[in-house]
Short mmCIF file of C-alpha atoms in Angstrom, two decimals:
data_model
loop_
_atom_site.label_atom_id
_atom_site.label_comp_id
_atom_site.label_asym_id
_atom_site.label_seq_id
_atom_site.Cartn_x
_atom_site.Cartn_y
_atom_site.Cartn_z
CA UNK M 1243 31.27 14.36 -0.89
CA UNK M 1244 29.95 16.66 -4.05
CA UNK M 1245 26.44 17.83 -3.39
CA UNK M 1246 23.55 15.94 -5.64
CA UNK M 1247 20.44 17.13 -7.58
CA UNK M 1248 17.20 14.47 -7.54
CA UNK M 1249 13.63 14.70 -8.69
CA UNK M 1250 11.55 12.45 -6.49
CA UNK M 1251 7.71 12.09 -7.28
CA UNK M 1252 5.59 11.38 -4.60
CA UNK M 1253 7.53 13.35 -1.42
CA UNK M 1254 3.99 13.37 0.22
CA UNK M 1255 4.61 10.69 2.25
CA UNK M 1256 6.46 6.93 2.83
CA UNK M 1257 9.58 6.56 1.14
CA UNK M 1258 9.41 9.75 -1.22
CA UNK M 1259 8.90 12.12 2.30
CA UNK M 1260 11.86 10.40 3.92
CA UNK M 1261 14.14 10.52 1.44
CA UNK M 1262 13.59 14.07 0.29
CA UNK M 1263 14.33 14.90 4.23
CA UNK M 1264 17.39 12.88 4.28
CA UNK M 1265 18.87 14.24 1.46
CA UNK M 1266 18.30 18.25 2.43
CA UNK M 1267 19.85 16.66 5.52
CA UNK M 1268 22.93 15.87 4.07
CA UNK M 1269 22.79 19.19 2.07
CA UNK M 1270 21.94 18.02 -2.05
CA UNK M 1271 19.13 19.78 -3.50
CA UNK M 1272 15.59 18.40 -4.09
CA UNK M 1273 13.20 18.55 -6.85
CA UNK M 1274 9.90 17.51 -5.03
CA UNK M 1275 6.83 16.94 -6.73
CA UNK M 1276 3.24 15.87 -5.15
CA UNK M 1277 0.25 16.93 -6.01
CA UNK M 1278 -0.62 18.62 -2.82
CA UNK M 1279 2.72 20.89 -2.50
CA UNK M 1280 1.25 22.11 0.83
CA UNK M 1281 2.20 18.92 2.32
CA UNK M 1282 6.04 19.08 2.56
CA UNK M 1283 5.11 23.07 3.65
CA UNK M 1284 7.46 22.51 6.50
CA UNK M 1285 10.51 21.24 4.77
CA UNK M 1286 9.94 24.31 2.41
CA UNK M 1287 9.98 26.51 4.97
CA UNK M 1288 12.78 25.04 6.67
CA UNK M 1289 15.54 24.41 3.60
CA UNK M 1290 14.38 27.64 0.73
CA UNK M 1291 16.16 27.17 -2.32
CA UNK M 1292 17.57 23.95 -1.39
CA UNK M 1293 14.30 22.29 -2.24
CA UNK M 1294 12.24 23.13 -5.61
CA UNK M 1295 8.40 21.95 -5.43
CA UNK M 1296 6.17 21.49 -8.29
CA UNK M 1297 2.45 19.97 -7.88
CA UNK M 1298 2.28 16.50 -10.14
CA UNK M 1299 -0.41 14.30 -10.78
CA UNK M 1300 1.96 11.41 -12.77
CA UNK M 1301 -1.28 10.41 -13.99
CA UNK M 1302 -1.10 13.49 -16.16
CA UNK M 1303 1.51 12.75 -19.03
CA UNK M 1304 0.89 16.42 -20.36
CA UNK M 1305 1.97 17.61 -16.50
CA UNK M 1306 4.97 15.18 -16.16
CA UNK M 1307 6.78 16.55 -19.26
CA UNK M 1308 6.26 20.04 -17.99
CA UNK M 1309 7.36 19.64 -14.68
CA UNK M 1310 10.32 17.31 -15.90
CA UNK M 1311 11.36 20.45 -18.49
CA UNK M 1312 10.59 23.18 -15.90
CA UNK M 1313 12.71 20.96 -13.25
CA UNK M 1314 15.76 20.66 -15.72
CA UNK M 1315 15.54 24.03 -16.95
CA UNK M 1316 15.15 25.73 -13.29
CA UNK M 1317 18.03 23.65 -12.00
CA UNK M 1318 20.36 22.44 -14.57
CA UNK M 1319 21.82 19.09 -14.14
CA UNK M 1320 19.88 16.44 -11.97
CA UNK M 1321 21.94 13.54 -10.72
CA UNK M 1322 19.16 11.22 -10.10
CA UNK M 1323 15.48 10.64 -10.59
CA UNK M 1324 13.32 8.55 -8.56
CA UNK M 1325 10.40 7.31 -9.37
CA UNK M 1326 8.13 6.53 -6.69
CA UNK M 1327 5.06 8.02 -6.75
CA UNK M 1328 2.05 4.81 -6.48
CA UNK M 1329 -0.15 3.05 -4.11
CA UNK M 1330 -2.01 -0.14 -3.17
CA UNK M 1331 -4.84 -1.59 -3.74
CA UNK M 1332 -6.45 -4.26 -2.62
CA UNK M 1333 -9.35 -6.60 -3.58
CA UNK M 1334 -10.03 -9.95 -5.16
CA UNK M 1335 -9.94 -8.91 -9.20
CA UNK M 1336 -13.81 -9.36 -9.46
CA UNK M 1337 -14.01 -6.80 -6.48
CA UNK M 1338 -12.51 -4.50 -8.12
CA UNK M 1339 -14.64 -1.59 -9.77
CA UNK M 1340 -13.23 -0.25 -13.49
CA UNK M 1341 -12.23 3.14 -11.98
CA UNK M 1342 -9.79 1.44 -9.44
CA UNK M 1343 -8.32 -0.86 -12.05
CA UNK M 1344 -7.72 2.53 -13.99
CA UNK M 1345 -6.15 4.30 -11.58
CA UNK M 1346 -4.05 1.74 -10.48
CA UNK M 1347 -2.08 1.19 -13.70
CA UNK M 1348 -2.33 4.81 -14.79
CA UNK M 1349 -0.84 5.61 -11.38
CA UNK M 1350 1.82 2.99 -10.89
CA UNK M 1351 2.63 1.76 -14.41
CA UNK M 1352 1.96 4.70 -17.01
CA UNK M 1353 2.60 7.14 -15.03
CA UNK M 1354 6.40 5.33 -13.65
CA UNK M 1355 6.71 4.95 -17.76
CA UNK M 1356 6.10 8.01 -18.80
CA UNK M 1357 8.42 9.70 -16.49
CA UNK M 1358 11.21 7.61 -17.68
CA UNK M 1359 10.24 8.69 -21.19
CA UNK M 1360 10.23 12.01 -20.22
CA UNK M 1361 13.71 12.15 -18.08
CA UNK M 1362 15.57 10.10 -20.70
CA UNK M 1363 16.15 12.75 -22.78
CA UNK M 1364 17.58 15.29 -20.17
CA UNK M 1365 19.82 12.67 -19.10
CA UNK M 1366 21.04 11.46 -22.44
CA UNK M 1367 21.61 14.96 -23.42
CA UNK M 1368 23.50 15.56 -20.08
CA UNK M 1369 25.34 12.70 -20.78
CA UNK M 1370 24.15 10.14 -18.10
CA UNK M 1371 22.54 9.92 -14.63
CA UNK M 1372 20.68 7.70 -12.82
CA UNK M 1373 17.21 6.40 -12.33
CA UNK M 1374 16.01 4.88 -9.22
CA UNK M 1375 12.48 2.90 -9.85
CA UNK M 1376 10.19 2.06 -6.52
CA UNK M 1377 9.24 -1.37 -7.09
CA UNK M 1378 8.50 -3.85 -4.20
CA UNK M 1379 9.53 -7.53 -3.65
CA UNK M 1380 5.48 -7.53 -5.11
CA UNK M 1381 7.64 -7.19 -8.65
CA UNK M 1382 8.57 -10.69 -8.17
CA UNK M 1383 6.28 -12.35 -6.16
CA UNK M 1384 2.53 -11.59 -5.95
CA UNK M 1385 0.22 -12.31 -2.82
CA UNK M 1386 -3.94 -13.01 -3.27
CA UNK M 1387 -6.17 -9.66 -3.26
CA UNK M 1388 -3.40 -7.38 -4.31
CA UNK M 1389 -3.38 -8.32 -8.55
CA UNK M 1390 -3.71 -5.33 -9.98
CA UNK M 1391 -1.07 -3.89 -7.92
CA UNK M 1392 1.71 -6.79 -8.93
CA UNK M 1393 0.32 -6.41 -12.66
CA UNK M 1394 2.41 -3.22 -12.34
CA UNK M 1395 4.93 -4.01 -9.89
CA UNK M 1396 5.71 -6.93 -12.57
CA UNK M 1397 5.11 -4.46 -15.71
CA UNK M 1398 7.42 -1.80 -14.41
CA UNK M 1399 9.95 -4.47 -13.70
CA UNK M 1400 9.41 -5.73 -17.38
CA UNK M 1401 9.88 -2.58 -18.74
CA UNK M 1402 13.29 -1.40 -17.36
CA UNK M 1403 14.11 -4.75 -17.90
CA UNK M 1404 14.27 -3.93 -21.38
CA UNK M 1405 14.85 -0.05 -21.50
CA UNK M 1406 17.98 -0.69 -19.23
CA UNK M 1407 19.94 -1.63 -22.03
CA UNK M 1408 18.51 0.80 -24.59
CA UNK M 1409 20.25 3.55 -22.53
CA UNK M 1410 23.44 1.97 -20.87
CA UNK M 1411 25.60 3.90 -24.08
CA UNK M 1412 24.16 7.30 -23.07
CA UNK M 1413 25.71 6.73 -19.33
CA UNK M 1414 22.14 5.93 -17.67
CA UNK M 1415 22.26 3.54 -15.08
CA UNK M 1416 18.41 2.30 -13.27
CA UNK M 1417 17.83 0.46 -10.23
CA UNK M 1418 14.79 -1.62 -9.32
CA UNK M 1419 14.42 -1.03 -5.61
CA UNK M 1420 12.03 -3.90 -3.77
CA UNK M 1421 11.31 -3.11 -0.67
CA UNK M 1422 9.55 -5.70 1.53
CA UNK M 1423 6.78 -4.83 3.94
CA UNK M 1424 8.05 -1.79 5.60
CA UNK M 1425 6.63 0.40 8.56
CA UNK M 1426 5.11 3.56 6.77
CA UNK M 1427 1.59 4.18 6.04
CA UNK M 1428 1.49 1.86 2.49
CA UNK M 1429 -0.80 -0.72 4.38
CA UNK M 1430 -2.61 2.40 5.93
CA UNK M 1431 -4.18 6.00 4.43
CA UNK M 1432 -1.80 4.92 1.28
CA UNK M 1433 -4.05 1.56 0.42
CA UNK M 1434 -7.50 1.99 -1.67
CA UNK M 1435 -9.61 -0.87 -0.65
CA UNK M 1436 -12.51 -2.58 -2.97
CA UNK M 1437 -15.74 -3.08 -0.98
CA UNK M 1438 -15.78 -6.97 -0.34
CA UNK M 1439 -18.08 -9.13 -1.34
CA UNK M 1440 -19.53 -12.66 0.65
CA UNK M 1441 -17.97 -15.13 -1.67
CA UNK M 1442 -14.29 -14.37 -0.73
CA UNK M 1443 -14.84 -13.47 3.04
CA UNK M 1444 -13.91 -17.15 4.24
CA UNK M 1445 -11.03 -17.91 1.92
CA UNK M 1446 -7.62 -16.73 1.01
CA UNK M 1447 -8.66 -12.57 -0.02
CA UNK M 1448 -10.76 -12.55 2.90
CA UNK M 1449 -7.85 -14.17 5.40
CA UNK M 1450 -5.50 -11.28 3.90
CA UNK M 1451 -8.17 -8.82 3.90
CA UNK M 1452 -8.40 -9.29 7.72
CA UNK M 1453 -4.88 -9.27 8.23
CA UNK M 1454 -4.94 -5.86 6.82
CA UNK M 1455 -6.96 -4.59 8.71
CA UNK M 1456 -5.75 -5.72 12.07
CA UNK M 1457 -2.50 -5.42 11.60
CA UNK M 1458 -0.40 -2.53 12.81
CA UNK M 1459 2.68 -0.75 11.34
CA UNK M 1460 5.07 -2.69 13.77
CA UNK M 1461 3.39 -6.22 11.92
CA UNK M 1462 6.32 -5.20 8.77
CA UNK M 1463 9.95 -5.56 9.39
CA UNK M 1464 11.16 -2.90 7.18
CA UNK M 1465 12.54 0.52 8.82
CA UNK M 1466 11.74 3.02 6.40
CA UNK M 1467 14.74 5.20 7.61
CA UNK M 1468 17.23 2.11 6.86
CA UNK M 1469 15.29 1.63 3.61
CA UNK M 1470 15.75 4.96 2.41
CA UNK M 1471 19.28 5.45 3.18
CA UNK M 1472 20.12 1.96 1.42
CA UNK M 1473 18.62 3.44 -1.79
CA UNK M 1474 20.52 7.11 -1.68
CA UNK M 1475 23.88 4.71 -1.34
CA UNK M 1476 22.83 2.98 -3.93
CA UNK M 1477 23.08 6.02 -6.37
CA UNK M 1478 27.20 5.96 -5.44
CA UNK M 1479 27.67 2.32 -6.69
CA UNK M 1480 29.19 2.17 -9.92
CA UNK M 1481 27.69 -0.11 -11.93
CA UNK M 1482 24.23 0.44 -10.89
CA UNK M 1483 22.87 -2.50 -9.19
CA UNK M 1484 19.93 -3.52 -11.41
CA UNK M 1485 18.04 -4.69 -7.99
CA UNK M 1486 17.87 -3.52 -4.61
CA UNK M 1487 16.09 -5.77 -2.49
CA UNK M 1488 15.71 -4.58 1.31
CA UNK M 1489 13.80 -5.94 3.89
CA UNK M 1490 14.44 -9.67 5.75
CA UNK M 1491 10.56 -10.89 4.21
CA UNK M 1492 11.95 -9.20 0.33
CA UNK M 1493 14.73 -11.48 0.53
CA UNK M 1494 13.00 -14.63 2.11
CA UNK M 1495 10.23 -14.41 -0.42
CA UNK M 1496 11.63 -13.24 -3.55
CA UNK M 1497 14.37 -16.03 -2.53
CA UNK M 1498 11.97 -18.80 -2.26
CA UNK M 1499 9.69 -17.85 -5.45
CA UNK M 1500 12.80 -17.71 -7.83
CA UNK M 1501 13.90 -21.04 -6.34
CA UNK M 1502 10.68 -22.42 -7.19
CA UNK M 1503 10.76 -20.63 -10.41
CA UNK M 1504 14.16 -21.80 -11.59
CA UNK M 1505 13.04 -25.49 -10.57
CA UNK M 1506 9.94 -25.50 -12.71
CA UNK M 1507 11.88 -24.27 -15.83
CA UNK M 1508 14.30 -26.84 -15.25
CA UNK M 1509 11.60 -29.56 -15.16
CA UNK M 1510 10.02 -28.94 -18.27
CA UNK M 1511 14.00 -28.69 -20.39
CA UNK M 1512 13.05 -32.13 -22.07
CA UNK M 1513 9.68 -31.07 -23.53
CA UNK M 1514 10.77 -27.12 -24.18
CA UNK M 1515 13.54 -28.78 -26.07
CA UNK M 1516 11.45 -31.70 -28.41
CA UNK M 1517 9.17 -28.67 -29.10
CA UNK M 1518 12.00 -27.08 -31.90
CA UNK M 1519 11.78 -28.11 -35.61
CA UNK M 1520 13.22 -31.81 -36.56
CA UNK M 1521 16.04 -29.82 -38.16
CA UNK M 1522 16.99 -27.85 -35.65
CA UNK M 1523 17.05 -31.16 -33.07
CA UNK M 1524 18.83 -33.00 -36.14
CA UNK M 1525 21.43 -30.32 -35.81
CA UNK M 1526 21.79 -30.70 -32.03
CA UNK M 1527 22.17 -34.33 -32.08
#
């Protein structure tokens, strides 16, 4: 099997850390960027040239096109991108100061944007590739306490949806990958948490809000080993698969919503359809 280039964002920790190990592994090279480089330190140490590290703060458009460039230039043509750098954060909407609703969507929505808009080129110009998008099955469903983090879950999802086939000519294939609840340190150090307030400590926030807290890594199904090796296979499959759901509680909830969704739609066909203009249901009749 031919050796791969990738740029991952976020190789701190979770999925970005495990797949940037399993990939020097296996013997591609790795563009890893974080802002605290000193955290991988030991994967540097161990693999040299194999693996290129840049600080990034994706928050930082000016930073992300720089790093993107200096990545491209420094090792030619990358294979794949993937785009996972982002967080959680929880808190019922009112909770939520301005700052953390900033963050949060410069963080998981502009910043996820504006490193496609900065790869695209690179790719196109190299004459295809592939990007690989950290979602979560929060891109399809959404859970109480956690709406500014499905506001981009769903907006990232909404905007590949339609960039997807803006690029398809140039050879650039992207994959959605929702991930259910799996055993890394998301519901841990990598979730900011609003301070809580009395009205929502007996009702649906503050039941989830508890379960948060109490629960342990072992309370999500998801191995983040398994995880991470489903999404590096995905990069073989040819066409991309637009989705990647993984995790038994992704597909049991993303399953269940949609089937919901679909029958709702179908209940309303009579009025969506007397809604047109008389001519256009003259013409139908």
């Amino acid at each position: 099997m031919a050796t791969k280039t990738w740029f991952i964002t976020g190789t701190s920790s979770g999925f970005g850390r495990q797949l940037t190990q399993l990939l020097l592994e296996r013997g591609d090279r790795v563009a890893a960027t974080l802002r605290k480089p000193e955290a991988i330190k030991d994967l540097a140490d161990q693999y040299g040239a194999q693996l290129w590290v840049r600080a990034l703060d994706v928050t930082d458009t000016a930073q992300v096109r720089e790093v993107v460039a200096a990545a491209f230039t420094d090792l030619g043509r990358i294979d794949a991108i993937v785009s996972n750098a982002g967080y959680g954060l929880f808190g019922a909407a009112e909770e939520l100061s301005d700052e953390q609703i900033s963050r949060q969507i410069d963080t998981n929505l502009v910043g996820s944007i504006q490193l496609a808009r900065a790869v695209i080129p690179h790719l196109r110009a190299h004459g295809g590739g592939r990007i690989v998008q950290l979602s979560s099955m929060g891109g399809q469903i959404a859970f109480p306490g956690a709406s500014l983090y499905h506001a981009t879950k769903w907006g990232i999802e909404g905007f590949f949806e339609s960039v997807i086939p803006e690029i398809a000519a140039f050879g650039i294939e992207v994959t959605l990958v929702e991930p259910g609840g799996a055993r890394t340190q998301f519901a841990g150090t990598s979730l900011a948490v609003a301070p809580p307030s009395d009205a929502y400590t007996e009702g649906v926030v503050g039941q989830m809000r508890q379960f948060m807290t109490l629960a342990g890594v072992t309370a999500w199904p998801g191995d983040p080993i398994k995880i991470a090796q489903a999404i590096i296979d995905s990069t073989d499959q040819t066409p991309a698969p637009k989705r990647l759901l993984l995790g038994s509680d992704a597909y049991a909830n993303v399953h269940a919503a949609l089937t919901e969704r679909l029958a709702a739609v179908e209940s309303q066909q009579e009025l969506a359809f007397s809604s047109d203009a008389d001519d256009v249901i003259a013409a139908r009749a």
